[in-house]
Amino acid sequence: MLAHPRRLQQITILGATGSIGGSTLDVVHRHRQRYAVFALTASTQVDRLAGLCQRFNPKYAVMADVASAERLRRILHEAGNQTEVLAGAEALAEVSSATEVDIVMSAIVGAAGLKPTLAAVRAGKKVLLANKETLVMSGALFMDEVAKSGAVLLPIDSEHNAVFQALPHDYQSNPDAAGVRRILLTASGGPFRNTPLDQLEQVTPEQACAHPTWQMGKKISVDSATMMNKGLEVIEAHWLFAVPPQRIEVIVHPQSVIHSMVDYVDGSVVAQLGYPDMRIPIAHALAWPERIASGVSALDLFDIGTVSFERPSFERFPCLGLAYQSLQRGGLAPAVLNAANEEAVAAFLGRKLGFRAITEVITATLARADTSAPATSIEGVLDADAGARRIAREEIDRIFARRQVS
Ligand SMILES: NC(=O)c1ccc[n+]([C@@H]2O[C@H](COP(=O)([O-])OP(=O)(O)OC[C@H]3O[C@@H](n4cnc5c(N)ncnc54)[C@H](OP(=O)(O)O)[C@@H]3O)[C@@H](O)[C@H]2O)c1
């Protein structure tokens, strides 16, 4: 058994007020002798972040905008709290790359997570990557930065964390020698796995966010309902583990107990199991290569009893097919896919679009946006993201107008 590190490890949590942020703080709190909170960040939830600052006393708190930062500053000042409050994208990058920081949890949702995560990578931090959109948008460029800086990148998505655990520990140094035949990503199938197809257009945001096995933020919950989440994860797995798309297979496994598997050329399949609770991959990555308690109880296989597997339906879940196609197309296509999806999901959550129109917006945006150029710079990726969002919003307005008429 390795000895505990003597110094407290300083952690920045990007997206502290979210679902992953909350689970991370739960694990950190259980191990106060190992971890101290350096910075916490949020976008809209000022009161929630104020409460977290009172509880964890970070050196810094960052709000996305100046007005929210001012409100937070006032609340903390009145409470006699010493946390310094900052605002904006540059501040996010600063608290992700500061010399004192050892670990950065990247748990902002969506494209907004790209720049601070990149800042952490460039500063050579141990980066716990929950924000899959970063890798989807900038895959090769991001992995190049990891290789250049020597940052330690650990996947938090339960599927990728499972694959990481099922691969040999020296996989990254010689992936070809590992004998990996396929990566098998499991998927719950979401809340609409058995909903009749002709009822899907009527489903509400509340129904889409009521995931059968995982408690998550709204955007990823809708992504799970369309299975775009699994599509984004296929792209993420491709970049993390250098495996081509045709060797990454999605398997619907409604019990969400097997978090993913690696199929080896000798016929062995290695899986990681656990309850569907994000504290497991978070604790794994926080302490890696050691192990610490996550607060999750021991898996009771007798209680689970049965596990089952199904092929995903590309007819029911067209977003899964769109993600595979974007990865095959390469270049800027995954960034366009991601941006169109974020806009369409926001419009669905705002009740401007029906559920099935999410696919329509993404398909139309991919058809109209110029994805032929290779992704050669982060600036180019961000331009493609902005351009795709403009097109997607036009498509949303067009579909909305059509709905008003009919
Ligand atoms: N939840 C899960 O179980 C899970 C599992 C695997 C992967 N992930 C990934 O982890 C990421 C976070 O997911 P989540 O479910 O935790 O999301 P969430 O609950 O919606 O939380 C998102 C966090 O990001 C902050 N945020 C949102 N927009 C921002 C912006 N423009 N600038 C700065 N901060 C912003 C939010 O702040 P406010 O709350 O203050 O607005 C919140 O702290 C996503 O990329 C998701 O795909 C999540």
PDB file of N, CA and C in Angstrom, residues 253 255-258 273-276 298-308:
ATOM      1  N   HIS A 253     -27.688  -1.591 -22.304  1.00  0.00           N
ATOM      2  CA  HIS A 253     -27.668  -2.426 -21.089  1.00  0.00           C
ATOM      3  C   HIS A 253     -28.464  -1.655 -20.029  1.00  0.00           C
ATOM      4  N   GLN A 255     -29.702  -1.938 -17.113  1.00  0.00           N
ATOM      5  CA  GLN A 255     -29.487  -1.900 -15.662  1.00  0.00           C
ATOM      6  C   GLN A 255     -28.353  -0.953 -15.260  1.00  0.00           C
ATOM      7  N   SER A 256     -27.531  -0.512 -16.208  1.00  0.00           N
ATOM      8  CA  SER A 256     -26.413   0.419 -15.947  1.00  0.00           C
ATOM      9  C   SER A 256     -25.515  -0.056 -14.802  1.00  0.00           C
ATOM     10  N   VAL A 257     -25.176  -1.327 -14.834  1.00  0.00           N
ATOM     11  CA  VAL A 257     -24.271  -1.866 -13.797  1.00  0.00           C
ATOM     12  C   VAL A 257     -22.882  -2.120 -14.385  1.00  0.00           C
ATOM     13  N   ILE A 258     -22.873  -2.631 -15.622  1.00  0.00           N
ATOM     14  CA  ILE A 258     -21.598  -2.774 -16.346  1.00  0.00           C
ATOM     15  C   ILE A 258     -21.360  -1.441 -17.050  1.00  0.00           C
ATOM     16  N   LEU A 273     -17.679  -2.932 -13.202  1.00  0.00           N
ATOM     17  CA  LEU A 273     -19.051  -2.901 -12.706  1.00  0.00           C
ATOM     18  C   LEU A 273     -19.155  -1.982 -11.495  1.00  0.00           C
ATOM     19  N   GLY A 274     -20.350  -1.516 -11.236  1.00  0.00           N
ATOM     20  CA  GLY A 274     -20.591  -0.714 -10.034  1.00  0.00           C
ATOM     21  C   GLY A 274     -21.994  -0.144 -10.116  1.00  0.00           C
ATOM     22  N   TYR A 275     -22.483   0.383  -8.991  1.00  0.00           N
ATOM     23  CA  TYR A 275     -23.772   1.069  -9.026  1.00  0.00           C
ATOM     24  C   TYR A 275     -23.651   2.311  -9.900  1.00  0.00           C
ATOM     25  N   PRO A 276     -24.766   2.744 -10.523  1.00  0.00           N
ATOM     26  CA  PRO A 276     -24.699   3.973 -11.330  1.00  0.00           C
ATOM     27  C   PRO A 276     -24.612   5.201 -10.428  1.00  0.00           C
ATOM     28  N   ALA A 298     -21.080  -1.321  -1.384  1.00  0.00           N
ATOM     29  CA  ALA A 298     -20.578  -2.462  -2.159  1.00  0.00           C
ATOM     30  C   ALA A 298     -21.676  -2.977  -3.089  1.00  0.00           C
ATOM     31  N   LEU A 299     -21.278  -3.361  -4.274  1.00  0.00           N
ATOM     32  CA  LEU A 299     -22.240  -3.840  -5.269  1.00  0.00           C
ATOM     33  C   LEU A 299     -22.840  -5.178  -4.806  1.00  0.00           C
ATOM     34  N   ASP A 300     -24.150  -5.265  -4.775  1.00  0.00           N
ATOM     35  CA  ASP A 300     -24.825  -6.501  -4.378  1.00  0.00           C
ATOM     36  C   ASP A 300     -25.378  -7.164  -5.638  1.00  0.00           C
ATOM     37  N   LEU A 301     -24.623  -8.117  -6.169  1.00  0.00           N
ATOM     38  CA  LEU A 301     -25.022  -8.762  -7.428  1.00  0.00           C
ATOM     39  C   LEU A 301     -26.278  -9.617  -7.253  1.00  0.00           C
ATOM     40  N   PHE A 302     -26.501 -10.118  -6.036  1.00  0.00           N
ATOM     41  CA  PHE A 302     -27.722 -10.914  -5.803  1.00  0.00           C
ATOM     42  C   PHE A 302     -28.945 -10.014  -5.898  1.00  0.00           C
ATOM     43  N   ASP A 303     -28.760  -8.774  -5.416  1.00  0.00           N
ATOM     44  CA  ASP A 303     -29.846  -7.803  -5.478  1.00  0.00           C
ATOM     45  C   ASP A 303     -30.135  -7.432  -6.938  1.00  0.00           C
ATOM     46  N   ILE A 304     -29.081  -7.295  -7.738  1.00  0.00           N
ATOM     47  CA  ILE A 304     -29.266  -6.920  -9.156  1.00  0.00           C
ATOM     48  C   ILE A 304     -29.874  -8.081  -9.940  1.00  0.00           C
ATOM     49  N   GLY A 305     -29.393  -9.270  -9.661  1.00  0.00           N
ATOM     50  CA  GLY A 305     -30.023 -10.477 -10.222  1.00  0.00           C
ATOM     51  C   GLY A 305     -29.763 -10.683 -11.696  1.00  0.00           C
ATOM     52  N   THR A 306     -30.282  -9.811 -12.540  1.00  0.00           N
ATOM     53  CA  THR A 306     -30.219 -10.034 -13.984  1.00  0.00           C
ATOM     54  C   THR A 306     -29.590  -8.839 -14.679  1.00  0.00           C
ATOM     55  N   VAL A 307     -28.722  -9.110 -15.644  1.00  0.00           N
ATOM     56  CA  VAL A 307     -28.266  -8.034 -16.531  1.00  0.00           C
ATOM     57  C   VAL A 307     -28.621  -8.437 -17.958  1.00  0.00           C
ATOM     58  N   SER A 308     -28.989  -7.470 -18.782  1.00  0.00           N
ATOM     59  CA  SER A 308     -29.394  -7.802 -20.140  1.00  0.00           C
ATOM     60  C   SER A 308     -28.752  -6.842 -21.140  1.00  0.00           C
TER      61      SER A 308
END
